[in-house]
mmCIF file of C-alpha atoms and ligand atoms in Angstrom:
data_model
loop_
_atom_site.group_PDB
_atom_site.id
_atom_site.type_symbol
_atom_site.label_atom_id
_atom_site.label_comp_id
_atom_site.label_asym_id
_atom_site.label_seq_id
_atom_site.Cartn_x
_atom_site.Cartn_y
_atom_site.Cartn_z
ATOM 1 C CA MET A 29 -7.765 28.589 8.904
ATOM 2 C CA THR A 30 -4.914 26.415 6.234
ATOM 3 C CA HIS A 31 -4.162 23.360 7.729
ATOM 4 C CA PRO A 32 -0.167 22.188 7.376
ATOM 5 C CA LYS A 33 0.050 20.199 4.857
ATOM 6 C CA LYS A 34 0.684 16.688 6.034
ATOM 7 C CA HIS A 35 3.614 14.497 5.585
ATOM 8 C CA LYS A 36 2.888 11.531 7.276
ATOM 9 C CA ALA A 37 2.075 8.045 5.001
ATOM 10 C CA THR A 38 -1.576 9.078 4.374
ATOM 11 C CA ALA A 39 -4.529 6.179 4.201
ATOM 12 C CA LEU A 40 -8.090 6.895 3.027
ATOM 13 C CA VAL A 41 -10.719 4.224 4.475
ATOM 14 C CA THR A 42 -14.638 4.698 3.260
ATOM 15 C CA GLY A 43 -17.247 3.323 5.258
ATOM 16 C CA GLY A 44 -14.816 3.696 8.062
ATOM 17 C CA ASN A 45 -17.510 3.749 11.222
ATOM 18 C CA ARG A 46 -18.037 -0.258 11.351
ATOM 19 C CA GLY A 47 -17.657 -3.211 9.916
ATOM 20 C CA ILE A 48 -14.516 -4.420 7.832
ATOM 21 C CA GLY A 49 -13.669 -0.551 7.181
ATOM 22 C CA PHE A 50 -13.357 0.367 11.060
ATOM 23 C CA GLU A 51 -10.721 -2.844 11.626
ATOM 24 C CA ILE A 52 -9.322 -1.947 8.748
ATOM 25 C CA CYS A 53 -8.660 1.941 9.887
ATOM 26 C CA ARG A 54 -7.185 0.595 12.880
ATOM 27 C CA GLN A 55 -4.638 -1.905 11.414
ATOM 28 C CA LEU A 56 -3.360 0.671 9.206
ATOM 29 C CA SER A 57 -2.907 3.504 12.334
ATOM 30 C CA ALA A 58 -1.197 0.664 13.986
ATOM 31 C CA ALA A 59 1.375 0.183 10.928
ATOM 32 C CA GLY A 60 2.091 3.686 11.002
ATOM 33 C CA TYR A 61 -0.423 5.530 8.834
ATOM 34 C CA HIS A 62 -2.297 8.225 9.217
ATOM 35 C CA VAL A 63 -5.786 7.515 8.962
ATOM 36 C CA ILE A 64 -8.914 9.161 7.150
ATOM 37 C CA LEU A 65 -11.542 7.492 8.547
ATOM 38 C CA THR A 66 -14.604 8.704 6.380
ATOM 39 C CA GLY A 67 -18.499 7.949 6.488
ATOM 40 C CA ARG A 68 -21.820 9.278 5.632
ATOM 41 C CA ASP A 69 -22.686 10.044 8.787
ATOM 42 C CA GLN A 70 -21.297 12.240 10.808
ATOM 43 C CA TYR A 71 -21.847 11.465 14.516
ATOM 44 C CA ARG A 72 -21.159 7.846 13.919
ATOM 45 C CA GLY A 73 -17.777 8.451 12.085
ATOM 46 C CA GLU A 74 -16.511 10.767 14.607
ATOM 47 C CA ALA A 75 -17.570 7.962 17.218
ATOM 48 C CA ALA A 76 -15.740 5.464 15.638
ATOM 49 C CA ALA A 77 -12.454 7.760 14.932
ATOM 50 C CA LYS A 78 -13.131 8.944 18.656
ATOM 51 C CA ILE A 79 -12.196 4.842 19.792
ATOM 52 C CA LEU A 80 -8.984 5.030 17.493
ATOM 53 C CA THR A 81 -7.719 8.092 18.771
ATOM 54 C CA GLU A 82 -8.172 7.526 22.415
ATOM 55 C CA GLN A 83 -6.151 4.032 22.395
ATOM 56 C CA GLY A 84 -3.671 6.577 20.930
ATOM 57 C CA LEU A 85 -4.398 5.498 17.173
ATOM 58 C CA ASP A 86 -3.637 8.592 14.355
ATOM 59 C CA VAL A 87 -7.017 8.823 13.038
ATOM 60 C CA ARG A 88 -9.736 11.484 11.296
ATOM 61 C CA PHE A 89 -12.702 11.691 10.908
ATOM 62 C CA ILE A 90 -14.282 13.220 7.261
ATOM 63 C CA GLN A 91 -17.960 12.718 6.486
ATOM 64 C CA LEU A 92 -17.716 10.948 2.690
ATOM 65 C CA ASN A 93 -21.172 9.781 1.389
ATOM 66 C CA VAL A 94 -19.668 7.287 -1.730
ATOM 67 C CA ALA A 95 -23.063 7.929 -3.339
ATOM 68 C CA ASP A 96 -23.429 11.626 -3.390
ATOM 69 C CA PRO A 97 -20.978 13.405 -5.594
ATOM 70 C CA ASP A 98 -20.848 16.383 -3.901
ATOM 71 C CA SER A 99 -19.993 15.337 -0.764
ATOM 72 C CA VAL A 100 -17.550 13.412 -2.582
ATOM 73 C CA LYS A 101 -16.010 16.405 -4.222
ATOM 74 C CA GLN A 102 -16.310 18.412 -0.923
ATOM 75 C CA ALA A 103 -14.032 15.997 0.749
ATOM 76 C CA ALA A 104 -11.293 15.548 -2.017
ATOM 77 C CA GLN A 105 -11.242 19.715 -2.295
ATOM 78 C CA VAL A 106 -10.814 19.487 1.735
ATOM 79 C CA LEU A 107 -7.754 16.996 2.118
ATOM 80 C CA THR A 108 -5.695 17.919 -1.260
ATOM 81 C CA GLU A 109 -5.616 21.265 0.709
ATOM 82 C CA GLU A 110 -4.465 19.611 4.050
ATOM 83 C CA LEU A 111 -2.396 16.397 2.161
ATOM 84 C CA LEU A 112 0.247 16.491 0.278
ATOM 85 C CA SER A 113 -0.621 13.312 -1.116
ATOM 86 C CA LEU A 114 -2.271 10.139 -0.609
ATOM 87 C CA ASP A 115 -0.579 6.694 0.307
ATOM 88 C CA ILE A 116 -3.622 4.329 0.513
ATOM 89 C CA LEU A 117 -6.721 4.388 -0.836
ATOM 90 C CA ILE A 118 -9.611 1.787 0.551
ATOM 91 C CA ASN A 119 -12.848 1.276 -1.315
ATOM 92 C CA ASN A 120 -14.664 -0.342 1.582
ATOM 93 C CA ALA A 121 -18.391 0.756 1.211
ATOM 94 C CA GLY A 122 -20.620 -1.261 0.647
ATOM 95 C CA VAL A 123 -24.112 -2.133 1.132
ATOM 96 C CA ALA A 124 -26.055 -5.458 0.077
ATOM 97 C CA LEU A 125 -29.387 -5.522 -0.364
ATOM 98 C CA ASP A 126 -30.776 -8.416 -2.108
ATOM 99 C CA LYS A 127 -29.288 -11.278 -0.957
ATOM 100 C CA PHE A 128 -30.312 -14.905 -1.222
ATOM 101 C CA VAL A 129 -33.527 -12.419 -3.382
ATOM 102 C CA PRO A 130 -33.302 -14.263 -6.283
ATOM 103 C CA ALA A 131 -32.914 -11.777 -9.669
ATOM 104 C CA LEU A 132 -36.888 -12.428 -10.808
ATOM 105 C CA GLU A 133 -37.788 -10.799 -7.606
ATOM 106 C CA VAL A 134 -35.688 -8.346 -6.644
ATOM 107 C CA ASP A 135 -36.734 -5.033 -7.306
ATOM 108 C CA PHE A 136 -35.711 -1.528 -9.011
ATOM 109 C CA ALA A 137 -34.903 0.845 -6.122
ATOM 110 C CA THR A 138 -32.746 -2.137 -4.776
ATOM 111 C CA LEU A 139 -30.975 -2.218 -7.677
ATOM 112 C CA LYS A 140 -30.622 1.477 -8.500
ATOM 113 C CA GLN A 141 -29.346 1.934 -4.414
ATOM 114 C CA THR A 142 -26.634 -0.997 -4.587
ATOM 115 C CA ILE A 143 -25.249 -0.078 -8.677
ATOM 116 C CA GLU A 144 -25.579 3.204 -6.716
ATOM 117 C CA THR A 145 -23.245 2.965 -3.283
ATOM 118 C CA ASN A 146 -21.274 -0.211 -4.621
ATOM 119 C CA VAL A 147 -20.454 1.066 -8.656
ATOM 120 C CA TYR A 148 -20.906 4.577 -8.815
ATOM 121 C CA GLY A 149 -19.219 5.663 -5.380
ATOM 122 C CA VAL A 150 -16.182 3.718 -6.062
ATOM 123 C CA PHE A 151 -15.659 5.360 -8.649
ATOM 124 C CA LEU A 152 -16.896 8.794 -8.256
ATOM 125 C CA VAL A 153 -14.049 8.169 -4.766
ATOM 126 C CA THR A 154 -11.326 6.902 -6.745
ATOM 127 C CA GLN A 155 -11.452 9.502 -9.821
ATOM 128 C CA ALA A 156 -11.723 12.272 -7.101
ATOM 129 C CA PHE A 157 -8.609 10.617 -4.396
ATOM 130 C CA ILE A 158 -6.078 9.769 -8.225
ATOM 131 C CA PRO A 159 -4.961 13.131 -8.325
ATOM 132 C CA LEU A 160 -3.923 13.883 -4.588
ATOM 133 C CA MET A 161 -1.900 10.591 -4.740
ATOM 134 C CA GLN A 162 -0.489 10.959 -8.410
ATOM 135 C CA LYS A 163 1.306 13.812 -6.494
ATOM 136 C CA ASN A 164 2.656 10.894 -4.403
ATOM 137 C CA ALA A 165 6.332 9.933 -5.566
ATOM 138 C CA LYS A 166 6.328 6.761 -4.531
ATOM 139 C CA GLY A 167 2.501 5.870 -6.360
ATOM 140 C CA GLY A 168 0.258 4.527 -4.108
ATOM 141 C CA SER A 169 -1.901 1.275 -3.394
ATOM 142 C CA ILE A 170 -5.854 0.561 -3.887
ATOM 143 C CA VAL A 171 -7.793 -1.764 -3.114
ATOM 144 C CA MET A 172 -11.207 -2.329 -3.760
ATOM 145 C CA LEU A 173 -13.385 -4.409 -1.483
ATOM 146 C CA SER A 174 -14.865 -7.000 -4.164
ATOM 147 C CA SER A 175 -16.992 -10.299 -3.064
ATOM 148 C CA MET A 176 -16.453 -14.438 -4.878
ATOM 149 C CA LEU A 177 -19.796 -13.327 -4.521
ATOM 150 C CA GLY A 178 -18.494 -10.951 -8.300
ATOM 151 C CA SER A 179 -16.516 -13.539 -9.943
ATOM 152 C CA LEU A 180 -17.863 -14.205 -12.946
ATOM 153 C CA GLN A 181 -16.161 -17.728 -12.922
ATOM 154 C CA ASN A 182 -18.524 -18.627 -9.167
ATOM 155 C CA MET A 183 -21.750 -16.958 -10.593
ATOM 156 C CA GLY A 184 -25.219 -18.785 -9.219
ATOM 157 C CA LYS A 185 -28.647 -17.900 -8.310
ATOM 158 C CA SER A 186 -29.915 -15.005 -6.541
ATOM 159 C CA THR A 187 -28.119 -11.725 -4.908
ATOM 160 C CA LEU A 188 -27.876 -10.338 -8.617
ATOM 161 C CA ALA A 189 -27.638 -6.523 -7.340
ATOM 162 C CA TYR A 190 -25.419 -7.152 -5.137
ATOM 163 C CA ARG A 191 -22.583 -9.699 -7.638
ATOM 164 C CA LEU A 192 -23.739 -7.383 -10.363
ATOM 165 C CA SER A 193 -22.444 -4.151 -8.319
ATOM 166 C CA LYS A 194 -18.923 -6.282 -7.647
ATOM 167 C CA THR A 195 -18.436 -7.530 -11.338
ATOM 168 C CA ALA A 196 -18.237 -4.519 -12.342
ATOM 169 C CA VAL A 197 -16.054 -3.138 -9.423
ATOM 170 C CA ASN A 198 -13.616 -5.987 -10.518
ATOM 171 C CA SER A 199 -13.549 -4.742 -13.821
ATOM 172 C CA MET A 200 -12.650 -0.693 -12.671
ATOM 173 C CA THR A 201 -9.635 -2.631 -10.944
ATOM 174 C CA LYS A 202 -8.668 -3.686 -14.598
ATOM 175 C CA VAL A 203 -9.416 -0.561 -16.054
ATOM 176 C CA PHE A 204 -7.943 1.709 -13.186
ATOM 177 C CA ALA A 205 -5.022 -0.769 -12.454
ATOM 178 C CA ALA A 206 -4.045 0.062 -16.592
ATOM 179 C CA GLU A 207 -3.912 3.316 -16.835
ATOM 180 C CA LEU A 208 -2.411 3.991 -13.032
ATOM 181 C CA ALA A 209 0.442 1.349 -13.734
ATOM 182 C CA GLU A 210 2.590 4.595 -15.157
ATOM 183 C CA ASP A 211 2.201 6.952 -12.192
ATOM 184 C CA ASN A 212 3.169 2.951 -10.162
ATOM 185 C CA ILE A 213 -0.062 3.101 -8.437
ATOM 186 C CA VAL A 214 -1.259 -0.036 -8.053
ATOM 187 C CA VAL A 215 -4.765 -1.581 -8.013
ATOM 188 C CA ASN A 216 -6.124 -4.655 -6.578
ATOM 189 C CA SER A 217 -9.376 -6.284 -5.688
ATOM 190 C CA VAL A 218 -9.782 -8.578 -3.044
ATOM 191 C CA CYS A 219 -12.999 -10.695 -1.205
ATOM 192 C CA PRO A 220 -12.366 -10.568 2.524
ATOM 193 C CA GLY A 221 -14.147 -14.672 2.839
ATOM 194 C CA TRP A 222 -17.463 -14.730 5.047
ATOM 195 C CA VAL A 223 -17.038 -12.201 7.381
ATOM 196 C CA ARG A 224 -19.219 -11.234 10.901
ATOM 197 C CA THR A 225 -20.703 -7.682 10.619
ATOM 198 C CA GLU A 226 -23.813 -6.022 10.018
ATOM 199 C CA LEU A 227 -23.734 -6.916 6.225
ATOM 200 C CA GLY A 228 -22.227 -10.884 6.674
ATOM 201 C CA GLY A 229 -24.291 -12.008 9.264
ATOM 202 C CA SER A 230 -23.698 -13.367 12.671
ATOM 203 C CA ASP A 231 -23.497 -16.888 11.196
ATOM 204 C CA ALA A 232 -19.969 -15.538 9.533
ATOM 205 C CA PRO A 233 -16.909 -17.490 10.816
ATOM 206 C CA VAL A 234 -14.323 -14.477 9.803
ATOM 207 C CA SER A 235 -14.215 -12.252 12.200
ATOM 208 C CA PRO A 236 -13.735 -8.305 11.131
ATOM 209 C CA GLU A 237 -10.127 -8.259 12.428
ATOM 210 C CA GLU A 238 -8.929 -11.162 9.996
ATOM 211 C CA GLY A 239 -11.180 -9.804 7.613
ATOM 212 C CA ALA A 240 -9.299 -6.671 7.739
ATOM 213 C CA ARG A 241 -6.066 -8.021 7.897
ATOM 214 C CA CYS A 242 -6.135 -9.455 3.972
ATOM 215 C CA VAL A 243 -7.235 -6.487 2.934
ATOM 216 C CA VAL A 244 -4.213 -4.636 5.232
ATOM 217 C CA GLU A 245 -1.318 -6.519 3.548
ATOM 218 C CA LEU A 246 -2.775 -6.019 0.184
ATOM 219 C CA ALA A 247 -2.842 -2.260 0.432
ATOM 220 C CA LEU A 248 0.976 -2.711 2.024
ATOM 221 C CA GLN A 249 2.454 -4.999 -0.287
ATOM 222 C CA ARG A 250 2.824 -4.180 -3.861
ATOM 223 C CA GLU A 251 3.607 -6.592 -5.489
ATOM 224 C CA HIS A 252 0.547 -7.030 -7.532
ATOM 225 C CA THR A 253 -1.527 -4.829 -9.875
ATOM 226 C CA GLY A 254 -4.848 -5.428 -11.637
ATOM 227 C CA THR A 255 -5.323 -9.211 -9.501
ATOM 228 C CA PHE A 256 -8.743 -10.410 -7.464
ATOM 229 C CA HIS A 257 -7.142 -12.156 -4.500
ATOM 230 C CA ARG A 258 -8.879 -14.098 -1.694
ATOM 231 C CA GLU A 259 -7.265 -15.542 1.387
ATOM 232 C CA GLY A 260 -3.469 -14.411 0.480
ATOM 233 C CA GLU A 261 -4.140 -16.314 -3.227
ATOM 234 C CA ILE A 262 -5.148 -14.614 -6.624
ATOM 235 C CA PHE A 263 -8.962 -15.355 -7.222
ATOM 236 C CA PRO A 264 -10.232 -15.941 -10.371
ATOM 237 C CA TRP A 265 -12.085 -13.901 -11.819
HETATM 238 P P1 NAP B 319 -20.853 -3.131 7.011
HETATM 239 O O1 NAP B 319 -20.559 -3.728 8.630
HETATM 240 O O2 NAP B 319 -22.937 -3.264 6.756
HETATM 241 O O3 NAP B 319 -20.886 -1.787 7.383
HETATM 242 C C1 NAP B 319 -20.737 -1.544 6.176
HETATM 243 C C2 NAP B 319 -19.897 -0.135 5.906
HETATM 244 O O4 NAP B 319 -20.519 0.721 4.398
HETATM 245 C C3 NAP B 319 -21.242 1.173 6.716
HETATM 246 O O5 NAP B 319 -19.520 1.326 7.621
HETATM 247 C C4 NAP B 319 -21.658 1.931 5.876
HETATM 248 O O6 NAP B 319 -21.684 3.405 6.710
HETATM 249 C C5 NAP B 319 -21.016 1.898 4.506
HETATM 250 N N1 NAP B 319 -21.574 2.797 3.807
HETATM 251 C C6 NAP B 319 -22.403 2.297 3.322
HETATM 252 N N2 NAP B 319 -23.391 2.668 2.827
HETATM 253 C C7 NAP B 319 -22.509 4.244 2.370
HETATM 254 C C8 NAP B 319 -21.768 5.935 1.606
HETATM 255 N N3 NAP B 319 -23.009 5.639 0.337
HETATM 256 N N4 NAP B 319 -21.359 6.279 2.130
HETATM 257 C C9 NAP B 319 -20.737 6.087 2.911
HETATM 258 N N5 NAP B 319 -20.615 4.792 3.411
HETATM 259 C C10 NAP B 319 -21.168 3.688 3.375
HETATM 260 O O7 NAP B 319 -20.382 -4.447 6.013
HETATM 261 P P2 NAP B 319 -18.931 -4.743 6.152
HETATM 262 O O8 NAP B 319 -19.320 -6.599 6.056
HETATM 263 O O9 NAP B 319 -17.466 -4.147 6.454
HETATM 264 O O10 NAP B 319 -18.244 -4.482 4.521
HETATM 265 C C11 NAP B 319 -17.437 -3.959 4.416
HETATM 266 C C12 NAP B 319 -16.863 -4.180 2.837
HETATM 267 O O11 NAP B 319 -16.631 -5.501 2.772
HETATM 268 C C13 NAP B 319 -18.263 -4.152 1.763
HETATM 269 O O12 NAP B 319 -17.886 -3.613 0.529
HETATM 270 C C14 NAP B 319 -19.016 -5.759 1.063
HETATM 271 O O13 NAP B 319 -19.609 -5.653 0.456
HETATM 272 C C15 NAP B 319 -17.452 -5.703 1.238
HETATM 273 N N6 NAP B 319 -17.241 -7.525 1.913
HETATM 274 C C16 NAP B 319 -17.918 -8.065 2.833
HETATM 275 C C17 NAP B 319 -18.608 -9.073 3.361
HETATM 276 C C18 NAP B 319 -18.921 -9.909 4.647
HETATM 277 O O14 NAP B 319 -18.771 -11.182 4.551
HETATM 278 N N7 NAP B 319 -19.220 -8.916 5.304
HETATM 279 C C19 NAP B 319 -17.819 -10.379 2.353
HETATM 280 C C20 NAP B 319 -17.603 -9.688 0.922
HETATM 281 C C21 NAP B 319 -17.105 -8.629 0.913
HETATM 282 P P3 NAP B 319 -23.069 3.559 7.737
HETATM 283 O O15 NAP B 319 -22.510 2.792 8.675
HETATM 284 O O16 NAP B 319 -23.991 4.676 7.932
HETATM 285 O O17 NAP B 319 -24.328 2.682 6.907
#
């Protein structure tokens, strides 16, 4: 069955089934967007989308494992058939597997899994969905969930795999921003602060709602491109 092409402004969020990603989905749909909540697990993703649709929000789930090139390709194919264009892409999915582990002790499997998800994942998703965004006459907005731990200016001990992945994400932000400027597509990185999620832990001072708010604000405003933000300010690379 072919679906009618969607005209409503549309946003896609990776890792939308929990944490900051889930809140980003809630806030973007509350702001009037048709939100594609994506996640690697069908059951968890559908359950998350159901919570939002039961609140009257325009959200649907599509399976997308950012670390699996076939999964990314399949999701992009499905959405390219169904949507006229894409307005917002939030590269939110991420893992932090070596928090506080000294660089001398981090094992290669951890480094590899971190890079596959946080770097290759962002690359695959961004490259796969840019053509759909380029169909939008008004351009678009891409936000990369980064971290101050990836800032070279703030580099310190431990957490090497995660830090490295976010430094690489910041590089992608600059390169994609430069290449997409003529398509009126802005690309920015943001650190949401230290947020109370499974990744951030229960001691984190920032709620998922607040963490998501700065991401959504950055996605909606189109004043900057190729920049890194934290707490509403430009942050050093
Ligand atoms: P979280 O609660 O652990 O959620 C991570 C999300 O990413 C989950 O939905 C998870 O899905 C998804 N994910 C992981 N691997 C995936 C894959 N291969 N394909 C698709 N989805 C995948 O983390 P969070 O705190 O919300 O973090 C969201 C983003 O913010 C991350 O990029 C993180 O680095 C960044 N960030 C967080 C903090 C913080 O303090 N929390 C600070 C700075 C930056 P599953 O449920 O399937 O695992």
